[in-house]
């Protein structure tokens, strides 16, 4: 039925037939052919889709649509007929036909005939370059390029030239660099190409002339100890003259002129970064510097870091230089407690142990048992028994002042006395004096402890001992006088001897005029005394919160005492 539609030229019926056949491609081609004004041309498209090529050919000839007939011949591989139709009736598409035929011949490996038709199509001007590239004929490519050059057909593709030059030989790189140099623009590319080609002197000279600092840096990275020293010096001097101090330092470091680089950092007040310091650090195996010079350089780097406040880096460099004492001083300035404790532990030097312990005493060791333990441990390991004795004395004072725990205070004073008696003092006389003072403190504290302990058995004797303590001239240097008075006041209140209690309250106020009475006697006790004597109430400063002594440090003291006793 569809074939009958070609003969009857009933395209409306043909559409229905193609639809029933499921011929989607034919239906689409027929729909696109509706744009053609001639009925025969539209019917010819239907005939082509149905494989009726002879009918289609006759229809195109009938309506004189030689352009479509030309396409039909090309599509059906009838190239001679296509060329003939183009030459006789479709000259508008003659060159296109020649070109398409040439492409067909080239694909068929008939290059001679293809070249002939390329020439007829007048497309050989650009197709010649494509053929030369595909065949890999260097001579032909060069000849063609010279032809384009003679005809002033340069494209000025400088970007592509740069990419191509970087992939080429050193000779080509130099030639491309000369091109950029002569052109006077994009001088950084010229410097880069000279550099890549290994022409360092020319690259540097051009970089100096055009002030290409970034290019200088790239070149400097490839310079090593084998490079010309004069060249390296010129690079660094140039950077210094133009204020590029960081680049100058990097160049000096690349040349392994470490002292000059460090001196430049000092003169220009440049911050020495960790990366820069590492570049300045010479390995022990290096033959560039002697061991003495290497250590001297490391100490100079560390000194500079100290001035800049980079204490951790200074510590590292002092350690590498073998000067652990200076390393510890730098670490102490950083205030990094964890690292200070660690460094003291691994250094195992007497002076460093003592320095660490002295630093730890400046912290709140009263609330940190671990810090207290480290202080005692470091003084013990550092054989600084006199300093350890002083620390125990301070611990005893804390027990008295902060916690009113005289038993622990007596234990700490006992340890202080033991340590000081073992210490090798420079002045035996001073040592004896301090031992006598400690003995006096221990005696006074012991008397107060004993007085309170005997209260349950003999209250009168207990009170008598406390009254005797108040007569001691140096009592306030060891025992808080207010604690003794408070003890006496509490006793007389319990005995309902309010007159005596009031007497001791007044004495305490006179002997401690600037102290807060609430530190020693609570408000309820004072109110009881006043009520018992019929006196008006007396308000004192609210009593502060008291703690149960340094219970958190109990284990620490036991460990410390054991450590000191077992110390060889």
Coordinates of C-alpha atoms in Angstrom, one line a residue:
X1 CA 0.0 0.0 0.0
X2 CA 2.8 2.4 0.8
X3 CA 4.5 1.7 -2.5
X4 CA 1.2 2.4 -4.3
X5 CA 1.2 5.8 -2.6
X6 CA 4.4 6.7 -4.4
X7 CA 2.8 6.0 -7.7
X8 CA -0.5 7.7 -6.8
X9 CA 1.4 10.5 -4.8
X10 CA -1.0 10.1 -1.9
X11 CA 1.1 11.3 1.0
X12 CA -1.8 11.4 3.4
X13 CA -2.4 7.7 2.9
X14 CA 1.4 7.0 3.1
X15 CA 1.5 8.6 6.6
X16 CA -1.1 6.1 7.8
X17 CA 0.7 3.2 6.2
X18 CA 4.1 4.2 7.7
X19 CA 2.4 4.5 11.1
X20 CA 0.9 1.0 10.8
X21 CA 4.3 -0.3 9.7
X22 CA 6.0 1.2 12.8
X23 CA 8.4 3.0 10.4
X24 CA 9.3 5.8 12.7
X25 CA 12.3 7.0 10.8
X26 CA 10.3 7.1 7.5
X27 CA 7.5 9.0 9.2
X28 CA 10.0 11.6 10.5
X29 CA 11.7 12.0 7.1
X30 CA 8.3 12.4 5.4
X31 CA 7.3 15.1 8.0
X32 CA 10.6 17.0 7.4
X33 CA 10.1 16.8 3.6
X34 CA 6.8 18.7 3.9
X35 CA 8.9 21.9 3.9
X36 CA 9.8 21.2 0.2
X37 CA 7.5 23.2 -2.1
X38 CA 7.4 20.5 -4.9
X39 CA 5.1 17.5 -4.4
X40 CA 7.5 15.3 -6.4
X41 CA 10.3 16.2 -4.0
X42 CA 8.1 15.2 -1.0
X43 CA 7.1 11.9 -2.8
X44 CA 10.7 11.2 -3.7
X45 CA 11.6 11.3 0.1
X46 CA 8.8 8.7 0.6
X47 CA 10.3 6.6 -2.1
X48 CA 13.8 6.8 -0.6
X49 CA 12.5 5.6 2.8
X50 CA 10.8 2.6 1.0
X51 CA 14.0 1.8 -0.9
X52 CA 12.6 2.9 -4.3
X53 CA 15.7 4.8 -5.4
X54 CA 15.0 4.7 -9.1
X55 CA 11.5 6.2 -8.6
X56 CA 13.1 8.8 -6.3
X57 CA 15.7 9.7 -8.9
X58 CA 13.0 10.2 -11.6
X59 CA 10.9 12.3 -9.3
X60 CA 13.8 14.6 -8.5
X61 CA 14.6 15.0 -12.2
X62 CA 11.0 15.7 -13.0
X63 CA 10.8 18.6 -10.5
X64 CA 14.4 19.6 -11.3
X65 CA 15.6 19.4 -7.7
X66 CA 19.2 18.5 -8.7
X67 CA 20.5 19.6 -5.3
X68 CA 18.5 16.8 -3.7
X69 CA 19.4 14.4 -6.5
X70 CA 23.1 15.2 -5.8
X71 CA 22.6 14.3 -2.1
X72 CA 20.9 11.1 -3.1
X73 CA 23.8 10.1 -5.4
X74 CA 26.3 10.9 -2.6
X75 CA 24.3 9.0 0.0
X76 CA 24.0 5.9 -2.3
X77 CA 27.7 6.0 -3.1
X78 CA 27.1 7.0 -6.7
X79 CA 30.0 9.6 -6.8
X80 CA 30.4 9.8 -10.5
X81 CA 26.8 10.6 -11.0
X82 CA 26.9 13.1 -8.1
X83 CA 29.9 14.9 -9.7
X84 CA 28.3 14.9 -13.1
X85 CA 25.0 16.4 -11.7
X86 CA 27.0 19.0 -9.8
X87 CA 29.0 20.0 -12.8
X88 CA 26.0 20.2 -15.1
X89 CA 23.0 21.3 -13.0
X90 CA 24.1 22.0 -9.4
X91 CA 27.2 24.1 -9.6
X92 CA 26.3 25.9 -6.4
X93 CA 27.3 22.7 -4.5
X94 CA 30.2 21.7 -6.9
X95 CA 33.1 22.5 -4.5
X96 CA 31.2 20.8 -1.7
X97 CA 30.7 17.7 -3.9
X98 CA 34.4 17.7 -4.8
X99 CA 35.4 18.0 -1.1
X100 CA 33.0 15.2 0.0
X101 CA 34.3 13.0 -2.8
X102 CA 37.9 13.7 -1.8
X103 CA 37.1 12.7 1.8
X104 CA 35.6 9.5 0.5
X105 CA 38.7 8.8 -1.6
X106 CA 41.0 9.6 1.4
X107 CA 39.0 7.1 3.5
X108 CA 39.5 4.6 0.7
X109 CA 43.3 5.1 0.8
X110 CA 43.2 6.7 -2.7
X111 CA 45.3 9.7 -1.6
X112 CA 46.5 10.6 -5.0
X113 CA 43.0 11.1 -6.4
X114 CA 41.8 12.5 -3.1
X115 CA 44.5 15.2 -3.4
X116 CA 43.3 16.1 -6.9
X117 CA 39.7 16.6 -5.7
X118 CA 40.9 18.5 -2.6
X119 CA 42.6 20.9 -5.1
X120 CA 39.4 21.1 -7.2
X121 CA 37.4 21.9 -4.0
X122 CA 40.0 24.6 -3.2
X123 CA 40.2 23.3 0.4
X124 CA 43.8 22.1 0.1
X125 CA 45.0 25.2 2.0
X126 CA 43.7 23.9 5.3
X127 CA 43.4 20.2 4.5
X128 CA 47.1 20.1 3.6
X129 CA 48.0 20.9 7.2
X130 CA 45.6 18.2 8.5
X131 CA 47.0 15.6 6.2
X132 CA 50.6 16.5 7.1
X133 CA 49.7 16.1 10.8
X134 CA 48.0 12.8 10.3
X135 CA 50.8 11.3 8.2
X136 CA 53.5 12.6 10.6
X137 CA 55.5 14.0 7.7
X138 CA 57.8 16.5 9.5
X139 CA 59.3 17.9 6.3
X140 CA 55.9 18.6 4.9
X141 CA 54.8 20.2 8.1
X142 CA 57.9 22.4 8.2
X143 CA 57.5 23.4 4.6
X144 CA 53.8 24.3 5.1
X145 CA 54.6 26.3 8.2
X146 CA 57.2 28.3 6.3
X147 CA 54.6 28.9 3.6
X148 CA 52.2 30.3 6.2
X149 CA 55.0 32.4 7.7
X150 CA 55.9 33.9 4.4
X151 CA 52.3 34.8 3.9
X152 CA 52.1 36.7 7.2
X153 CA 49.6 34.2 8.6
X154 CA 51.0 34.0 12.1
X155 CA 48.2 33.5 14.7
X156 CA 50.0 35.0 17.7
X157 CA 49.1 32.1 19.9
X158 CA 51.5 33.0 22.7
X159 CA 49.7 30.9 25.3
X160 CA 49.9 27.8 23.1
X161 CA 53.5 28.5 22.3
X162 CA 54.4 28.5 26.0
X163 CA 52.7 25.2 26.5
X164 CA 54.4 23.7 23.5
X165 CA 57.8 25.1 24.4
X166 CA 57.6 23.5 27.9
X167 CA 57.2 20.1 26.2
X168 CA 60.0 20.6 23.7
X169 CA 63.7 20.3 23.8
X170 CA 66.0 22.8 25.6
X171 CA 67.0 24.3 22.3
X172 CA 63.3 25.0 21.4
X173 CA 62.8 26.4 24.9
X174 CA 65.6 28.9 24.4
X175 CA 64.3 29.9 21.0
X176 CA 60.8 30.5 22.5
X177 CA 62.4 32.4 25.4
X178 CA 64.2 34.7 22.9
X179 CA 60.8 35.3 21.2
X180 CA 59.2 36.4 24.4
X181 CA 62.3 38.5 25.3
X182 CA 62.3 40.2 21.9
X183 CA 58.6 40.8 22.1
X184 CA 59.1 42.7 25.4
X185 CA 56.0 41.3 27.1
X186 CA 55.4 38.3 29.4
X187 CA 59.0 38.4 30.5
X188 CA 58.2 36.0 33.2
X189 CA 57.7 33.3 30.5
X190 CA 61.1 34.1 29.0
X191 CA 62.7 33.7 32.4
X192 CA 60.9 30.4 33.1
X193 CA 61.9 29.0 29.7
X194 CA 65.6 30.0 30.1
X195 CA 65.4 28.4 33.6
X196 CA 63.8 25.2 32.3
X197 CA 66.4 25.0 29.5
X198 CA 69.2 25.1 32.1
X199 CA 70.4 28.5 31.1
X200 CA 70.5 29.8 34.7
X201 CA 72.8 32.8 34.1
X202 CA 70.6 34.2 31.4
X203 CA 67.4 33.5 33.4
X204 CA 68.8 35.3 36.4
X205 CA 70.1 38.2 34.4
X206 CA 66.7 38.7 32.8
X207 CA 64.9 38.3 36.2
X208 CA 67.2 40.9 37.7
X209 CA 66.6 43.3 34.8
X210 CA 62.8 42.9 34.9
X211 CA 62.6 42.5 38.7
X212 CA 60.8 39.1 38.5
X213 CA 61.0 38.2 42.2
X214 CA 58.7 35.2 41.9
X215 CA 60.8 33.8 39.1
X216 CA 64.0 34.4 41.2
X217 CA 62.5 32.3 43.9
X218 CA 61.7 29.5 41.5
X219 CA 65.3 29.6 40.2
X220 CA 66.7 29.8 43.7
X221 CA 64.9 26.5 44.6
X222 CA 67.0 24.7 42.0
X223 CA 70.3 26.2 43.3
X224 CA 72.4 24.1 45.6
X225 CA 75.8 24.0 47.1
X226 CA 77.2 23.2 43.6
X227 CA 75.8 26.4 42.2
X228 CA 78.1 29.4 41.5
X229 CA 78.6 31.2 44.9
X230 CA 78.8 34.5 43.1
X231 CA 75.5 33.8 41.5
X232 CA 73.9 33.0 44.8
X233 CA 75.4 36.1 46.4
X234 CA 74.1 38.3 43.6
X235 CA 70.6 36.9 44.1
X236 CA 70.5 37.5 47.8
X237 CA 72.0 41.0 47.4
X238 CA 69.5 41.9 44.8
X239 CA 66.6 40.8 47.1
X240 CA 68.0 42.8 50.0
X241 CA 68.4 45.9 47.9
X242 CA 64.7 45.7 46.9
X243 CA 63.5 45.0 50.4
X244 CA 62.7 41.3 49.7
X245 CA 64.3 40.1 52.9
X246 CA 62.4 36.9 53.2
X247 CA 63.4 35.8 49.7
X248 CA 67.0 36.9 50.5
X249 CA 67.0 34.7 53.6
X250 CA 65.7 31.7 51.6
X251 CA 68.4 32.3 49.0
X252 CA 71.1 32.4 51.7
X253 CA 69.7 29.2 53.2
X254 CA 69.7 27.5 49.8
X255 CA 73.4 28.5 49.5
X256 CA 73.9 27.1 53.1
X257 CA 75.1 30.5 54.3
X258 CA 73.4 30.0 57.7
X259 CA 75.1 32.7 59.7
X260 CA 74.4 35.3 57.1
X261 CA 70.8 34.3 56.9
X262 CA 70.5 34.5 60.7
X263 CA 72.2 37.8 60.9
X264 CA 69.8 39.2 58.3
X265 CA 66.9 38.0 60.4
X266 CA 68.3 39.8 63.4
X267 CA 69.0 43.0 61.5
X268 CA 65.5 43.1 59.9
X269 CA 63.7 41.9 63.0
X270 CA 62.3 39.0 61.0
X271 CA 60.3 36.3 62.9
X272 CA 62.1 33.0 62.7
X273 CA 59.5 30.4 61.9
X274 CA 59.9 26.7 62.7
X275 CA 60.4 25.9 59.1
X276 CA 63.1 28.6 58.8
X277 CA 64.8 27.3 61.9
X278 CA 64.9 23.8 60.6
X279 CA 66.5 25.0 57.4
X280 CA 69.2 26.7 59.5
X281 CA 69.8 23.6 61.5
X282 CA 72.8 21.7 60.3
X283 CA 72.8 17.9 60.8
X284 CA 75.5 16.3 62.9
X285 CA 76.7 14.3 59.8
X286 CA 77.1 17.5 57.7
X287 CA 80.6 18.5 56.7
X288 CA 79.6 22.2 56.2
X289 CA 80.3 23.2 59.8
X290 CA 82.4 21.8 62.6
X291 CA 80.6 20.4 65.7
X292 CA 81.5 23.5 67.7
X293 CA 80.3 25.9 65.0
X294 CA 77.1 23.8 64.6
X295 CA 76.3 24.2 68.3
X296 CA 77.2 27.8 68.3
X297 CA 74.8 28.4 65.3
X298 CA 72.0 26.5 67.1
X299 CA 72.5 28.6 70.2
X300 CA 72.3 31.8 68.2
X301 CA 69.1 30.6 66.6
X302 CA 67.7 29.8 70.1
X303 CA 68.8 33.2 71.4
X304 CA 66.9 34.9 68.6
X305 CA 63.8 32.8 69.3
X306 CA 64.0 33.7 72.9
X307 CA 64.0 37.4 72.1
X308 CA 61.0 36.9 69.8
X309 CA 59.1 35.0 72.6
X310 CA 59.1 31.7 70.8
X311 CA 60.1 29.8 73.9
X312 CA 59.2 26.3 72.7
X313 CA 61.3 26.6 69.5
X314 CA 64.1 28.1 71.6
X315 CA 63.9 25.1 73.9
X316 CA 64.2 22.8 70.9
X317 CA 67.3 24.5 69.5
X318 CA 69.0 24.8 72.9
X319 CA 68.4 21.0 73.4
X320 CA 69.9 20.3 69.9
X321 CA 72.9 22.4 70.9
X322 CA 73.3 20.3 74.0
X323 CA 72.6 23.2 76.4
X324 CA 69.9 21.7 78.6
X325 CA 70.1 24.4 81.2
X326 CA 69.2 27.2 78.7
X327 CA 66.6 24.9 77.2
X328 CA 65.0 24.6 80.7
X329 CA 65.1 28.4 81.2
X330 CA 63.3 28.9 77.9
X331 CA 60.7 26.3 78.8
X332 CA 60.2 27.9 82.2
X333 CA 59.4 31.2 80.4
X334 CA 56.8 29.4 78.3
X335 CA 54.9 28.3 81.4
X336 CA 54.1 24.9 79.9
X337 CA 53.9 22.9 83.2
X338 CA 53.4 19.6 81.5
X339 CA 56.5 20.0 79.3
X340 CA 58.5 21.4 82.1
X341 CA 57.8 18.3 84.2
X342 CA 58.5 16.0 81.3
X343 CA 61.8 17.8 80.4
X344 CA 63.0 17.6 84.0
X345 CA 62.3 13.9 84.1
X346 CA 64.2 13.0 80.9
X347 CA 67.1 15.4 81.5
X348 CA 68.2 13.9 84.8
X349 CA 70.3 16.9 85.8
X350 CA 70.5 18.2 89.3
X351 CA 70.2 21.9 88.3
X352 CA 67.2 21.2 86.0
X353 CA 65.4 19.2 88.8
X354 CA 65.9 22.2 91.1
X355 CA 64.7 24.7 88.5
X356 CA 61.6 22.7 87.8
X357 CA 60.8 22.3 91.5
X358 CA 61.3 26.1 92.0
X359 CA 58.9 26.8 89.2
X360 CA 56.3 24.4 90.4
X361 CA 56.3 26.1 93.8
X362 CA 55.0 29.2 92.1
X363 CA 51.8 27.3 91.1
X364 CA 48.9 26.4 93.3
X365 CA 50.5 23.3 94.7
X366 CA 48.1 23.4 97.7
X367 CA 45.2 22.2 95.5
X368 CA 47.2 19.9 93.2
X369 CA 48.6 16.8 94.9
X370 CA 50.5 15.8 91.7
X371 CA 52.3 19.2 91.7
X372 CA 53.3 18.8 95.3
X373 CA 54.5 15.3 94.6
X374 CA 56.7 16.5 91.7
X375 CA 58.1 19.3 93.8
X376 CA 59.3 16.9 96.5
X377 CA 60.5 14.4 94.0
X378 CA 62.5 16.9 92.0
X379 CA 64.1 18.4 95.1
X380 CA 65.0 14.9 96.3
X381 CA 66.5 13.9 93.0
X382 CA 68.3 17.1 92.7
X383 CA 69.9 16.6 96.2
X384 CA 68.5 20.0 97.2
X385 CA 67.6 18.9 100.7
X386 CA 67.9 22.4 102.1
X387 CA 65.3 23.6 99.5
X388 CA 63.1 20.6 100.3
X389 CA 63.3 21.4 103.9
X390 CA 62.1 24.9 103.1
X391 CA 59.2 23.5 101.1
X392 CA 58.2 21.2 104.0
X393 CA 58.3 24.3 106.3
X394 CA 56.0 26.1 103.8
X395 CA 53.7 23.0 103.8
X396 CA 53.5 23.1 107.6
X397 CA 52.6 26.8 107.6
X398 CA 49.8 26.1 105.1
X399 CA 48.4 23.4 107.4
X400 CA 48.4 25.9 110.2
X401 CA 47.1 29.0 108.4
X402 CA 44.7 27.4 106.0
X403 CA 43.5 24.2 107.8
X404 CA 44.5 24.6 111.5
X405 CA 45.8 21.0 111.3
X406 CA 48.6 21.1 113.7
X407 CA 49.2 17.3 113.6
X408 CA 50.0 17.5 109.9
X409 CA 52.0 20.6 110.4
X410 CA 54.1 18.9 113.0
X411 CA 54.7 16.0 110.6
X412 CA 55.8 18.4 107.9
X413 CA 58.1 20.2 110.3
X414 CA 59.6 16.9 111.3
X415 CA 60.4 16.1 107.6
X416 CA 61.8 19.6 107.2
X417 CA 64.1 19.0 110.1
X418 CA 65.2 15.6 108.8
X419 CA 66.0 17.0 105.3
X420 CA 67.9 20.0 106.6
X421 CA 70.0 17.9 109.0
X422 CA 71.0 15.7 106.0
X423 CA 71.7 18.7 103.7
X424 CA 75.3 19.7 103.0
X425 CA 75.1 23.4 103.7
X426 CA 77.7 25.9 102.6
X427 CA 77.5 27.6 105.9
X428 CA 77.3 25.2 108.9
X429 CA 76.4 28.1 111.2
X430 CA 73.4 29.1 109.1
X431 CA 72.4 25.5 109.0
X432 CA 72.5 25.2 112.8
X433 CA 70.5 28.4 113.1
X434 CA 67.8 27.1 110.8
X435 CA 67.7 23.7 112.5
X436 CA 67.3 25.5 115.9
X437 CA 64.4 27.5 114.4
X438 CA 62.7 24.3 113.1
X439 CA 63.2 22.6 116.5
X440 CA 61.6 25.6 118.2
X441 CA 58.6 25.5 115.9
X442 CA 58.3 21.7 116.3
X443 CA 58.4 22.1 120.1
X444 CA 55.7 24.8 120.2
X445 CA 53.4 22.9 117.8
X446 CA 54.0 19.7 119.8
X447 CA 53.1 21.5 123.1
X448 CA 49.8 22.8 121.6
X449 CA 48.9 19.4 120.2
X450 CA 49.7 17.8 123.6
X451 CA 47.7 20.5 125.4
X452 CA 44.6 19.7 123.4
X453 CA 45.0 16.0 123.7
X454 CA 45.2 16.1 127.5
X455 CA 41.9 18.0 127.7
X456 CA 39.7 14.9 128.1
X457 CA 41.9 13.6 131.0
X458 CA 42.9 16.8 132.7
X459 CA 41.2 19.9 131.4
X460 CA 42.9 22.2 133.9
X461 CA 46.4 21.0 132.8
X462 CA 45.4 21.5 129.2
X463 CA 44.3 25.1 129.9
X464 CA 47.4 25.8 131.9
X465 CA 49.6 24.6 129.1
X466 CA 47.8 26.9 126.7
X467 CA 48.1 29.8 129.0
X468 CA 51.9 29.1 129.2
X469 CA 52.0 29.0 125.4
X470 CA 50.6 32.5 125.2
X471 CA 53.5 33.7 127.2
X472 CA 56.0 32.5 124.6
X473 CA 57.6 35.5 122.8
X474 CA 57.8 33.9 119.3
X475 CA 54.5 32.1 119.4
X476 CA 52.9 34.0 116.6
X477 CA 55.7 33.0 114.2
X478 CA 54.6 29.3 114.4
X479 CA 51.2 29.0 116.0
X480 CA 48.2 31.2 115.4
X481 CA 47.6 33.0 118.6
X482 CA 44.0 33.2 117.8
X483 CA 43.7 29.4 117.8
X484 CA 45.0 29.3 121.4
X485 CA 42.6 32.0 122.5
X486 CA 39.8 30.4 120.6
X487 CA 40.5 27.1 122.4
X488 CA 40.5 28.9 125.8
X489 CA 37.2 30.7 125.0
X490 CA 35.5 27.5 124.0
X491 CA 36.6 25.8 127.2
X492 CA 35.3 28.6 129.5
X493 CA 32.0 28.8 127.6
X494 CA 31.5 25.1 128.0
X495 CA 32.2 25.6 131.8
X496 CA 29.8 28.6 131.8
X497 CA 32.7 30.8 133.0
X498 CA 31.6 33.7 130.8
X499 CA 33.7 36.3 132.6
X500 CA 36.9 34.3 131.8
X501 CA 35.7 33.7 128.3
X502 CA 35.1 37.5 127.8
X503 CA 38.5 38.2 129.3
X504 CA 40.2 36.1 126.7
X505 CA 38.1 37.6 123.9
X506 CA 39.2 41.0 124.8
X507 CA 42.9 40.0 125.1
X508 CA 42.6 38.4 121.6
X509 CA 41.2 41.7 120.2
X510 CA 44.1 43.6 121.7
X511 CA 46.8 41.3 120.5
X512 CA 45.2 40.8 117.1
X513 CA 43.6 44.2 116.4
X514 CA 43.6 43.8 112.6
X515 CA 42.5 40.2 112.5
X516 CA 38.9 38.9 112.0
X517 CA 37.8 37.3 115.3
X518 CA 35.5 35.0 113.3
X519 CA 38.6 33.1 112.0
X520 CA 39.1 31.7 115.6
X521 CA 35.7 32.0 117.4
X522 CA 32.3 31.6 115.8
X523 CA 29.5 34.1 116.3
X524 CA 27.3 31.7 118.4
X525 CA 30.1 31.4 121.0
X526 CA 30.5 35.2 121.2
X527 CA 26.7 35.6 121.5
X528 CA 26.6 33.1 124.3
X529 CA 29.3 35.0 126.2
X530 CA 27.5 38.3 125.9
X531 CA 24.2 36.8 126.9
X532 CA 25.8 35.2 129.9
X533 CA 27.2 38.5 131.1
X534 CA 24.1 40.5 130.1
X535 CA 26.0 42.5 127.5
X536 CA 24.5 43.7 124.2
X537 CA 25.2 41.4 121.2
X538 CA 28.4 42.0 119.4
X539 CA 28.5 41.3 115.6
X540 CA 31.7 40.2 114.1
X541 CA 32.7 39.5 110.6
X542 CA 31.0 36.2 109.3
X543 CA 33.1 33.2 109.9
X544 CA 34.9 31.9 106.8
X545 CA 34.3 28.4 105.5
X546 CA 36.8 26.0 107.0
X547 CA 38.1 22.8 105.5
X548 CA 39.0 19.5 107.0
X549 CA 42.7 20.2 106.5
X550 CA 44.7 19.0 103.5
X551 CA 43.1 15.6 103.4
X552 CA 43.5 15.4 99.7
X553 CA 47.3 15.5 100.2
X554 CA 47.4 12.7 102.7
X555 CA 48.7 10.1 100.2
X556 CA 51.1 12.6 98.8
X557 CA 52.7 13.2 102.2
X558 CA 53.0 9.4 102.8
X559 CA 54.7 8.9 99.5
X560 CA 57.0 11.9 100.1
X561 CA 58.0 10.7 103.5
X562 CA 58.7 7.2 102.2
X563 CA 60.7 8.6 99.2
X564 CA 62.9 10.8 101.5
X565 CA 63.5 8.0 104.0
X566 CA 64.5 5.6 101.2
X567 CA 66.6 8.3 99.4
X568 CA 70.2 6.9 99.1

